[in-house]
Coordinates of C-alpha atoms in Angstrom, one line a residue:
M1 CA 31.6 14.5 -23.9
T2 CA 27.8 14.6 -23.4
H3 CA 25.9 11.9 -21.5
D4 CA 22.3 11.3 -21.8
H5 CA 21.9 12.3 -18.1
D6 CA 23.3 15.6 -19.2
L7 CA 20.4 16.3 -21.5
V8 CA 17.7 18.4 -20.3
L9 CA 14.7 20.0 -22.0
K10 CA 14.8 23.7 -22.2
P11 CA 11.9 25.6 -21.7
T12 CA 10.3 27.6 -24.6
T13 CA 9.7 31.3 -24.4
A14 CA 6.0 30.7 -23.9
Q15 CA 6.7 28.1 -21.1
T16 CA 9.0 30.5 -19.4
E17 CA 6.6 33.3 -19.5
A18 CA 3.8 31.0 -18.3
A19 CA 6.0 30.0 -15.5
L20 CA 6.7 33.3 -14.4
N21 CA 3.1 34.4 -14.5
P22 CA 0.8 31.4 -13.4
P23 CA -2.8 32.1 -13.3
P24 CA -4.3 33.4 -10.0
G25 CA -6.6 31.5 -7.9
R26 CA -4.9 28.1 -8.1
N27 CA -4.3 25.7 -5.2
G28 CA -2.7 22.4 -4.4
G29 CA -5.8 20.8 -5.9
D30 CA -5.1 22.3 -9.4
L31 CA -1.5 20.6 -9.3
V32 CA -3.3 17.5 -9.0
V33 CA -5.6 17.8 -12.0
E34 CA -2.9 19.4 -14.1
T35 CA -0.5 16.5 -13.5
L36 CA -3.3 14.2 -14.5
A37 CA -4.0 16.0 -17.6
G38 CA -0.4 16.0 -18.4
L39 CA -0.2 12.4 -18.1
G40 CA -2.9 11.9 -20.7
T41 CA -6.0 11.7 -18.2
T42 CA -9.3 12.7 -19.6
T43 CA -11.8 11.1 -17.2
V44 CA -11.7 10.9 -13.3
F45 CA -14.1 9.0 -10.8
G46 CA -14.8 9.6 -7.1
L47 CA -17.0 11.2 -4.5
P48 CA -16.1 14.7 -2.9
G49 CA -15.4 15.1 0.9
Q50 CA -14.4 17.8 3.2
H51 CA -10.8 17.1 3.1
A52 CA -10.6 16.7 -0.6
L53 CA -12.6 19.8 -1.6
G54 CA -9.4 21.4 -2.9
M55 CA -9.1 18.7 -5.7
F56 CA -12.8 18.9 -6.6
D57 CA -12.7 22.6 -6.8
A58 CA -9.8 22.2 -9.0
L59 CA -11.7 20.2 -11.4
R60 CA -14.0 23.1 -12.1
R61 CA -10.9 24.7 -13.7
S62 CA -10.0 21.8 -15.7
D63 CA -11.1 20.0 -18.9
L64 CA -11.2 16.6 -17.1
R65 CA -14.5 14.9 -17.2
Y66 CA -15.7 13.9 -13.7
I67 CA -18.0 10.9 -13.0
G68 CA -19.2 11.0 -9.6
L69 CA -20.7 7.8 -8.0
R70 CA -22.9 7.5 -4.8
V71 CA -20.6 5.2 -2.8
E72 CA -16.7 5.0 -2.7
N73 CA -16.5 1.3 -3.3
N74 CA -18.6 1.5 -6.4
A75 CA -16.5 4.2 -7.7
G76 CA -13.6 2.1 -7.3
F77 CA -15.3 -0.6 -9.1
A78 CA -16.1 1.9 -12.1
A79 CA -12.4 3.0 -11.9
D80 CA -11.2 -0.5 -12.1
A81 CA -13.3 -1.3 -15.2
Y82 CA -12.4 1.8 -17.0
G83 CA -8.7 0.9 -16.4
R84 CA -9.3 -2.6 -17.7
M85 CA -11.0 -1.3 -20.8
T86 CA -8.8 1.6 -21.7
G87 CA -5.4 0.3 -20.3
E88 CA -5.0 3.7 -18.7
A89 CA -4.5 4.3 -15.0
A90 CA -8.0 5.4 -14.0
P91 CA -7.9 8.2 -11.4
L92 CA -10.1 7.6 -8.3
L93 CA -10.6 10.9 -6.2
L94 CA -11.4 10.0 -2.6
S95 CA -11.8 11.8 0.9
T96 CA -10.2 11.0 4.2
G97 CA -11.0 8.2 6.7
P98 CA -14.4 6.6 6.1
G99 CA -14.6 7.7 2.2
A100 CA -11.0 6.2 1.9
L101 CA -11.5 3.1 3.8
T102 CA -14.9 2.3 1.8
S103 CA -13.0 2.0 -1.3
L104 CA -10.8 -0.9 0.0
A105 CA -12.8 -3.7 -1.3
A106 CA -12.7 -2.3 -4.8
L107 CA -9.0 -1.8 -4.5
Q108 CA -8.7 -5.4 -3.3
E109 CA -10.5 -6.6 -6.6
A110 CA -8.3 -4.3 -8.8
A111 CA -5.3 -5.7 -7.2
A112 CA -6.2 -9.3 -7.6
A113 CA -7.2 -8.6 -11.4
S114 CA -4.2 -6.4 -12.1
A115 CA -6.4 -3.3 -13.0
P116 CA -4.7 0.0 -13.1
V117 CA -6.2 2.3 -10.6
L118 CA -4.7 5.8 -9.4
A119 CA -6.5 6.4 -6.2
I120 CA -5.7 10.0 -4.8
S121 CA -7.0 10.4 -1.2
S122 CA -6.8 13.5 0.7
Q123 CA -5.5 13.4 4.5
I124 CA -6.2 15.4 7.7
P125 CA -4.2 18.6 7.9
T126 CA -0.4 18.2 8.2
A127 CA -0.5 19.5 11.9
G128 CA -2.5 16.3 12.8
L129 CA -0.2 13.7 11.2
G130 CA 2.2 11.5 13.0
G131 CA -0.2 9.3 14.9
G132 CA -1.2 11.7 17.6
R133 CA -4.7 11.7 18.9
H134 CA -5.7 15.3 17.8
G135 CA -9.3 14.7 17.2
Y136 CA -9.7 15.9 13.5
L137 CA -12.7 14.7 11.4
H138 CA -12.0 11.4 9.8
E139 CA -8.7 11.1 11.6
L140 CA -6.7 7.7 11.6
P141 CA -3.5 7.1 13.2
D142 CA -1.9 5.8 10.2
Q143 CA -4.2 5.9 7.0
Q144 CA -1.6 4.7 4.7
A145 CA -1.4 1.4 6.8
S146 CA -4.9 0.4 5.8
F147 CA -3.8 0.4 2.2
R148 CA -0.3 -1.1 2.1
G149 CA -1.3 -4.6 2.2
V150 CA -3.9 -3.8 -0.5
V151 CA -2.5 -1.7 -3.1
K152 CA 0.7 -2.0 -5.4
S153 CA 2.4 1.1 -4.1
V154 CA 1.9 4.0 -1.7
H155 CA 2.9 7.4 -2.3
T156 CA 2.8 10.2 0.3
V157 CA 2.7 14.0 -0.3
R158 CA 3.5 16.5 2.4
T159 CA 4.2 19.7 0.3
Q160 CA 2.9 21.1 -3.0
S161 CA 6.1 20.7 -4.8
Q162 CA 5.9 16.9 -4.3
I163 CA 2.4 16.6 -5.9
P164 CA 3.5 16.3 -9.5
S165 CA 6.4 13.8 -8.9
A166 CA 4.3 11.6 -6.4
I167 CA 1.4 11.4 -8.9
A168 CA 3.9 10.6 -12.0
D169 CA 5.6 8.0 -9.9
A170 CA 2.3 6.3 -8.8
W171 CA 0.9 6.3 -12.5
K172 CA 4.0 4.7 -13.7
S173 CA 3.7 2.1 -11.0
A174 CA 0.1 1.4 -11.9
L175 CA 0.9 0.8 -15.6
T176 CA 4.3 -1.2 -14.9
A177 CA 3.5 -4.9 -15.3
P178 CA 1.6 -6.3 -13.4
H179 CA -0.8 -3.5 -13.4
G180 CA -2.4 -2.7 -10.3
P181 CA -3.9 0.0 -7.9
V182 CA -1.8 2.5 -6.3
W183 CA -2.5 4.9 -3.5
V184 CA -1.3 8.7 -3.2
E185 CA -2.3 10.7 -0.1
I186 CA -2.1 14.4 0.2
P187 CA -3.1 16.4 3.3
Q188 CA -6.1 18.8 3.2
D189 CA -4.2 21.9 3.9
V190 CA -1.6 21.2 1.0
L191 CA -4.5 20.8 -1.2
M192 CA -6.4 24.0 -0.2
A193 CA -3.6 26.6 -0.1
E194 CA -3.0 28.8 -3.0
T195 CA 0.0 27.7 -5.0
P196 CA 3.0 29.9 -6.5
I197 CA 4.0 26.6 -8.5
P198 CA 3.6 27.1 -12.3
V199 CA 1.1 25.2 -14.3
V200 CA 2.1 21.6 -14.7
T201 CA 2.8 21.1 -18.5
V202 CA 4.9 17.9 -18.7
G203 CA 3.7 14.7 -17.2
D204 CA 5.5 11.9 -19.1
A205 CA 5.7 8.8 -17.0
F206 CA 6.7 5.8 -19.0
P207 CA 6.0 2.3 -17.4
E208 CA 8.8 0.1 -17.4
E209 CA 9.0 -3.0 -19.7
L210 CA 9.3 -6.2 -17.9
L211 CA 11.5 -8.1 -20.4
P212 CA 12.1 -11.9 -20.1
R213 CA 15.6 -13.3 -19.5
P214 CA 16.7 -14.7 -22.8
E215 CA 18.3 -17.8 -21.4
L216 CA 15.0 -18.8 -19.7
T217 CA 12.9 -18.4 -23.0
A218 CA 15.5 -20.3 -24.8
L219 CA 15.2 -23.3 -22.4
A220 CA 11.4 -22.9 -22.5
A221 CA 11.4 -22.9 -26.3
H222 CA 13.4 -26.0 -26.2
L223 CA 11.1 -27.8 -23.9
L224 CA 8.0 -26.9 -25.9
S225 CA 9.5 -27.6 -29.2
N226 CA 10.5 -31.2 -28.0
A227 CA 7.0 -31.9 -26.1
E228 CA 4.8 -34.6 -27.2
R229 CA 1.8 -33.5 -25.4
P230 CA 2.2 -29.6 -24.8
A231 CA -0.6 -27.5 -23.3
I232 CA -1.1 -24.0 -22.3
I233 CA -3.1 -22.3 -19.6
A234 CA -3.7 -18.7 -20.1
G235 CA -4.6 -16.3 -17.4
G236 CA -5.5 -12.7 -17.1
G237 CA -2.1 -11.5 -17.6
V238 CA -2.6 -12.3 -21.4
V239 CA -5.6 -10.0 -21.4
R240 CA -4.0 -7.4 -19.4
S241 CA -1.1 -7.2 -21.8
D242 CA -3.1 -7.5 -25.0
A243 CA -1.2 -10.6 -26.0
S244 CA -4.1 -12.9 -27.3
G245 CA -2.6 -12.6 -30.8
K246 CA 0.6 -13.7 -29.8
L247 CA -0.8 -16.6 -27.7
R248 CA -2.8 -17.9 -30.6
A249 CA 0.2 -17.9 -32.9
L250 CA 2.4 -19.9 -30.5
A251 CA -0.5 -22.2 -29.7
E252 CA -1.0 -23.1 -33.3
R253 CA 2.8 -23.3 -33.9
L254 CA 3.1 -25.9 -31.0
Q255 CA -0.2 -27.6 -31.7
A256 CA -0.9 -26.9 -28.0
P257 CA -4.4 -26.9 -26.6
V258 CA -5.2 -23.9 -24.6
V259 CA -7.5 -23.4 -21.5
T260 CA -8.3 -20.0 -20.2
T261 CA -8.6 -19.2 -16.6
Y262 CA -11.6 -17.2 -15.5
G263 CA -9.6 -14.0 -15.4
G264 CA -8.2 -14.9 -18.9
K265 CA -11.6 -15.2 -20.5
G266 CA -11.3 -14.2 -24.2
A267 CA -7.6 -14.7 -24.4
F268 CA -8.0 -17.5 -26.9
P269 CA -10.9 -17.9 -29.2
W270 CA -13.6 -20.0 -27.8
T271 CA -14.3 -22.2 -31.0
H272 CA -10.8 -22.6 -32.1
P273 CA -9.8 -26.3 -32.8
L274 CA -7.4 -25.9 -30.0
S275 CA -9.8 -24.4 -27.4
L276 CA -10.4 -26.1 -24.3
Q277 CA -12.4 -23.2 -23.3
S278 CA -12.7 -22.6 -19.7
W279 CA -13.7 -25.6 -17.9
L280 CA -11.3 -25.5 -15.1
E281 CA -13.7 -26.8 -12.5
D282 CA -14.0 -30.2 -14.1
R283 CA -12.1 -33.2 -13.3
H284 CA -11.8 -34.4 -17.0
M285 CA -10.1 -31.0 -17.8
T286 CA -7.8 -31.4 -14.6
D287 CA -6.7 -34.9 -15.8
F288 CA -6.0 -33.6 -19.3
L289 CA -3.7 -30.8 -18.1
E290 CA -2.0 -33.2 -15.7
D291 CA -0.9 -35.3 -18.5
A292 CA 0.7 -32.8 -20.5
D293 CA 4.4 -33.4 -20.6
V294 CA 5.1 -29.7 -20.9
L295 CA 2.5 -27.0 -19.5
L296 CA 3.0 -23.4 -20.3
V297 CA 1.3 -21.2 -17.8
V298 CA 1.1 -17.6 -19.0
G299 CA -0.1 -14.9 -16.9
S300 CA -1.6 -16.9 -14.2
G301 CA -0.5 -17.9 -10.7
L302 CA -2.4 -21.2 -10.7
G303 CA -4.5 -20.1 -7.7
E304 CA -7.5 -21.7 -6.2
L305 CA -10.0 -21.3 -8.9
S306 CA -7.3 -22.0 -11.8
S307 CA -6.1 -25.3 -10.1
N308 CA -9.6 -27.0 -9.4
Y309 CA -9.3 -25.8 -5.7
H310 CA -5.8 -27.0 -5.6
T311 CA -6.5 -30.5 -6.7
F312 CA -4.4 -30.0 -9.8
K313 CA -1.0 -31.9 -9.6
P314 CA 1.1 -31.6 -13.0
R315 CA 3.1 -34.6 -13.7
G316 CA 5.1 -32.8 -16.5
R317 CA 7.5 -30.0 -16.6
V318 CA 5.8 -26.7 -15.8
I319 CA 6.7 -23.4 -17.6
Q320 CA 5.4 -20.4 -15.7
V321 CA 5.2 -16.7 -17.2
E322 CA 4.2 -14.3 -14.7
A323 CA 4.7 -10.5 -14.2
D324 CA 4.1 -10.6 -10.5
L325 CA 7.2 -12.0 -9.0
G326 CA 5.6 -13.4 -5.8
K327 CA 3.3 -15.8 -7.8
L328 CA 6.2 -17.4 -9.5
E329 CA 6.4 -21.1 -8.3
S330 CA 3.9 -20.2 -5.5
N331 CA 2.0 -23.2 -5.9
H332 CA 3.9 -25.6 -8.2
P333 CA 7.6 -25.9 -9.1
A334 CA 8.3 -24.4 -12.5
L335 CA 10.7 -22.9 -14.9
G336 CA 9.8 -19.4 -13.5
I337 CA 10.0 -16.6 -16.1
H338 CA 9.5 -13.2 -14.6
A339 CA 8.1 -11.2 -17.6
D340 CA 5.1 -9.4 -19.2
A341 CA 3.0 -12.1 -21.1
R342 CA 3.2 -10.2 -24.4
L343 CA 6.9 -9.8 -24.3
A344 CA 7.6 -13.5 -23.2
L345 CA 5.2 -14.9 -25.8
Q346 CA 7.0 -12.6 -28.3
A347 CA 10.4 -14.0 -27.2
L348 CA 9.0 -17.6 -27.5
L349 CA 7.9 -16.8 -31.0
E350 CA 11.0 -15.8 -32.1
T351 CA 12.9 -18.6 -30.4
V352 CA 10.7 -21.8 -31.1
P353 CA 12.3 -23.0 -34.1
T354 CA 9.7 -24.4 -36.6
A355 CA 5.8 -25.5 -36.4
R356 CA 5.2 -28.5 -34.6
E357 CA 3.0 -31.3 -36.4
D358 CA 0.3 -33.0 -34.3
E359 CA -2.7 -34.2 -36.1
T360 CA -4.2 -35.7 -32.8
A361 CA -4.4 -32.4 -30.9
G362 CA -7.7 -31.4 -32.1
D363 CA -9.1 -34.9 -31.6
R364 CA -7.8 -34.8 -28.0
V365 CA -9.4 -31.3 -27.3
R366 CA -12.6 -32.7 -28.7
G367 CA -12.5 -35.8 -26.7
V368 CA -12.2 -33.7 -23.5
L369 CA -14.9 -31.2 -24.1
D370 CA -17.2 -34.2 -25.2
R371 CA -16.5 -35.8 -21.6
V372 CA -17.2 -32.5 -19.8
R373 CA -20.6 -32.3 -21.8
E374 CA -21.4 -35.8 -20.9
R375 CA -20.9 -34.9 -17.2
L376 CA -23.3 -32.0 -17.5
D377 CA -26.0 -34.0 -19.5
V378 CA -26.7 -36.3 -16.7
Q379 CA -27.3 -33.5 -14.2
Q380 CA -30.3 -32.2 -15.9
L381 CA -29.1 -28.6 -16.2
D382 CA -30.8 -27.4 -19.2
L383 CA -32.4 -24.5 -17.6
E384 CA -28.8 -22.9 -16.6
Q385 CA -27.4 -23.7 -20.0
G386 CA -30.4 -22.3 -21.7
I387 CA -30.4 -19.1 -19.8
L388 CA -26.5 -18.5 -20.8
G389 CA -27.4 -19.3 -24.3
S390 CA -30.1 -16.6 -24.4
I391 CA -27.8 -14.0 -22.9
R392 CA -25.1 -14.8 -25.5
A393 CA -27.6 -14.5 -28.2
A394 CA -28.9 -11.3 -26.9
L395 CA -25.5 -9.6 -26.3
P396 CA -23.7 -7.9 -29.2
S397 CA -20.4 -9.7 -30.1
R398 CA -18.1 -6.8 -29.2
S399 CA -20.1 -5.6 -26.0
P400 CA -18.4 -6.2 -22.8
S401 CA -20.3 -7.9 -19.8
F402 CA -19.5 -7.6 -16.1
W403 CA -20.7 -10.4 -13.8
D404 CA -21.1 -10.4 -10.0
M405 CA -20.6 -13.4 -7.7
T406 CA -23.7 -15.2 -8.3
I407 CA -24.5 -18.6 -9.5
L408 CA -25.1 -17.5 -13.1
S409 CA -21.6 -16.0 -13.2
Y410 CA -20.1 -19.2 -11.8
W411 CA -21.7 -20.9 -14.9
A412 CA -20.5 -18.1 -17.2
W413 CA -16.7 -18.4 -15.9
S414 CA -16.9 -22.1 -17.2
A415 CA -19.4 -22.0 -20.0
F416 CA -19.8 -18.6 -21.4
D417 CA -18.3 -17.7 -24.8
P418 CA -16.8 -14.0 -24.4
R419 CA -16.2 -13.7 -28.1
G420 CA -13.1 -11.6 -27.8
A421 CA -10.3 -10.5 -25.6
N422 CA -11.0 -8.1 -22.7
T423 CA -14.9 -8.5 -23.2
M424 CA -15.8 -10.4 -20.0
H425 CA -14.9 -9.4 -16.5
S426 CA -16.1 -10.5 -13.1
A427 CA -15.1 -10.0 -9.4
Q428 CA -13.5 -13.5 -9.2
G429 CA -10.2 -11.9 -8.3
A430 CA -10.9 -11.0 -4.8
G431 CA -14.6 -12.4 -4.7
G432 CA -16.6 -9.5 -3.1
L433 CA -20.2 -8.7 -4.0
G434 CA -21.4 -5.6 -5.8
Y435 CA -18.9 -5.5 -8.5
A436 CA -20.8 -5.9 -11.6
F437 CA -23.1 -2.7 -12.0
P438 CA -20.7 -0.1 -11.1
A439 CA -18.1 -1.7 -13.2
A440 CA -20.4 -1.7 -16.0
L441 CA -20.8 2.0 -15.6
G442 CA -17.1 2.6 -15.9
A443 CA -16.9 0.5 -18.8
A444 CA -19.7 2.5 -20.4
V445 CA -18.0 5.7 -19.7
A446 CA -14.7 4.4 -21.4
D447 CA -16.4 3.3 -24.4
P448 CA -20.1 4.5 -25.1
T449 CA -20.4 2.9 -28.6
Y450 CA -21.5 -0.5 -27.4
P451 CA -24.1 -1.3 -24.8
V452 CA -22.6 -2.8 -21.7
L453 CA -24.1 -5.9 -19.7
A454 CA -24.1 -6.2 -15.9
V455 CA -25.2 -9.5 -14.4
S456 CA -25.9 -9.8 -10.6
G457 CA -28.0 -11.8 -8.1
D458 CA -30.5 -10.1 -6.1
G459 CA -28.2 -10.0 -3.0
G460 CA -25.3 -8.5 -5.0
A461 CA -27.7 -6.0 -6.8
L462 CA -28.6 -4.4 -3.5
Y463 CA -24.9 -3.3 -3.0
G464 CA -25.3 -1.0 -6.0
I465 CA -28.8 0.2 -6.1
A466 CA -27.6 3.8 -5.5
E467 CA -25.7 3.7 -8.7
L468 CA -29.1 3.8 -10.6
A469 CA -29.0 7.3 -10.0
T470 CA -25.4 7.6 -11.6
A471 CA -26.4 5.7 -14.6
R472 CA -29.6 7.9 -15.1
Q473 CA -27.4 11.1 -14.3
Y474 CA -24.7 10.3 -17.0
D475 CA -27.3 8.4 -19.3
L476 CA -24.9 5.5 -19.4
N477 CA -25.6 2.6 -21.8
V478 CA -25.7 -0.1 -19.2
T479 CA -28.3 -3.1 -19.0
W480 CA -28.4 -4.6 -15.6
L481 CA -29.8 -8.2 -15.5
I482 CA -30.9 -9.1 -11.9
V483 CA -31.2 -12.8 -11.2
D484 CA -33.7 -12.8 -8.4
D485 CA -33.8 -16.1 -6.3
G486 CA -34.7 -14.7 -3.1
G487 CA -31.3 -14.5 -1.3
Y488 CA -27.9 -15.4 -1.5
G489 CA -28.3 -18.3 -4.0
I490 CA -24.7 -19.8 -4.0
L491 CA -24.3 -19.6 -0.2
R492 CA -27.7 -21.3 0.2
E493 CA -26.6 -24.2 -1.9
Y494 CA -23.1 -24.4 -0.3
M495 CA -24.7 -24.4 3.3
T496 CA -27.5 -26.9 2.3
D497 CA -25.0 -29.3 0.8
A498 CA -22.7 -28.9 3.8
F499 CA -24.9 -28.9 6.8
G500 CA -28.4 -29.8 5.4
A501 CA -29.8 -26.3 6.0
A502 CA -29.1 -22.6 5.1
T503 CA -28.6 -19.7 7.8
G504 CA -28.8 -16.1 6.9
T505 CA -29.1 -16.5 3.2
E506 CA -33.0 -15.4 2.6
L507 CA -33.3 -11.9 1.9
A508 CA -36.5 -9.6 1.8
R509 CA -36.0 -7.4 -1.4
P510 CA -37.7 -4.6 -3.2
D511 CA -39.7 -4.9 -6.6
F512 CA -36.5 -4.3 -8.7
V513 CA -38.5 -3.1 -11.7
A514 CA -40.6 -0.4 -9.7
L515 CA -37.4 0.7 -7.9
A516 CA -35.5 1.1 -11.3
E517 CA -38.6 3.1 -12.6
S518 CA -38.4 5.4 -9.6
F519 CA -34.9 6.3 -10.6
G520 CA -36.2 7.0 -14.2
V521 CA -34.6 4.0 -15.6
P522 CA -36.7 1.5 -17.6
G523 CA -37.2 -2.1 -16.0
V524 CA -38.9 -5.2 -17.3
R525 CA -39.7 -8.7 -15.7
T526 CA -38.7 -11.4 -17.6
S527 CA -38.6 -15.3 -17.9
A528 CA -36.3 -18.1 -19.1
E529 CA -38.4 -18.2 -22.1
T530 CA -38.5 -14.6 -23.0
L531 CA -35.2 -13.6 -21.7
E532 CA -33.4 -13.4 -25.1
T533 CA -35.9 -11.2 -26.4
D534 CA -36.4 -8.9 -23.4
L535 CA -32.6 -8.5 -23.1
A536 CA -31.9 -7.8 -26.7
K537 CA -34.6 -5.1 -26.5
A538 CA -33.1 -3.6 -23.4
L539 CA -29.6 -3.8 -24.9
G540 CA -30.7 -2.2 -28.0
E541 CA -32.2 0.9 -26.5
P542 CA -30.0 3.9 -25.6
G543 CA -29.3 4.6 -21.8
P544 CA -29.6 2.4 -18.7
S545 CA -32.2 -0.2 -18.2
V546 CA -33.0 -3.1 -15.9
V547 CA -34.1 -6.6 -16.7
V548 CA -35.4 -8.8 -13.9
L549 CA -35.4 -12.6 -14.1
P550 CA -36.9 -14.3 -11.1
V551 CA -35.5 -17.8 -11.2
V552 CA -33.6 -20.4 -8.8
L553 CA -30.7 -21.8 -10.6
R554 CA -28.2 -24.7 -9.7
M555 CA -24.5 -25.1 -10.1
F556 CA -23.1 -28.1 -11.8
A557 CA -21.7 -30.8 -9.5
A558 CA -18.2 -30.1 -8.1
T559 CA -15.3 -32.4 -8.9
H560 CA -12.8 -31.2 -6.4
L561 CA -14.5 -32.9 -3.3
G562 CA -13.2 -36.4 -4.0

């Protein structure tokens, strides 16, 4: 009797001959790039460093495309966006100590947003490991410890034979729901030493499917089918799992209004009759969701931003579908279903018996959106809404956009129509500055057929200025809109509101147009009146460009402060 675990793939004659006669001059770094190629990788991001030179030398002998950025954190943001756009685990090659640590903020954003990043770092030579104070360059007592609380999993290598399996395991971890960044660590001497190991030819590492438990989806389907006022909150998990079509089908069957979180932008069509859009920071929306007798939350942990700063208090039954086990019921009691959003929505579609009739659902959606607009209208925010409208009009419908932590981005979270799933991304997961431009570069590498928009404030832009050189070197099709308000505008507003004055928010800054042109990147200074024309022209021309908008914007009034 033959069991599945008894079956092995027999090597072909050619594979046997190749194994017996591997090409000369290979090192441990070749095992890294060969494993990546075997897993389907075509592109890697990163920066070289002394301990990582074995990997970078191996790139020269491979067919992998290398995109080198100027700062490790920016390389991490680029890999993050590449992973979001392609659904692949984007390799990020890093050196030891300072180089590795500089990537931490980017990896935190990838973890918060469930973006698959495969970070591969070098380490000091094996003789220096173990926490002793040997004085090696870049030495840390325990480098892994700096990453364990940030990444999804840590994979250590101490011999060359461990490299293929460690990278394959990390790849599988990164792509198993919830997606996330993973960390592989390989000592310098292991990467540099000549290897007798045959060329790596097979790299299959299939992620595990996270299926919902059928008794839970059966109960959820019963609750939703019998609800009088069902509603849905769609989070980033819907986007990551490519489940927007299934979400729409379920919402229409249930006649359930849908609001998307900021990480879930594009998960549901903006102009659909059941679309509540993304106005989560509005008390009218919060009241509407609290009134639902059954609320389905898909792919969201209902964190601070998604719960109107934890003022949301549901009165009905909550059903929460979440791939991250730690987020189930972390903020509200719920029927928790630990599952990938796509698989759970499919199970609900197969279990909800018949379409529900509710002629009032569309009226209720229009009513709450009208109340939101009425609240905005009295605040005299035509400038901000007009600028968002100009950006939407200038940006091609299928073009992705990447937004930094700045006032215009906070507006976009609630008010911008992304016109499609997986087209709008921001740093709202971890909330660090400097995300937009390097992330847009990663997206342009992933798909050069459409222009990519990056939006930053002048403060956040200064985090990524060096990457203008990257944009020019690889001729990446990214237009960078820099909103120049003279400092950290949102912090200025927060501090002025809280304390009557702002401290540390005002910034000296360069002439961004002249600076861009010094990198060989075209730049233009625009205004609110000419933004649509100038931005459309920049987006329509190949290669990188910079558009600078000097303007001071205001946020709409908060509704969570009582």
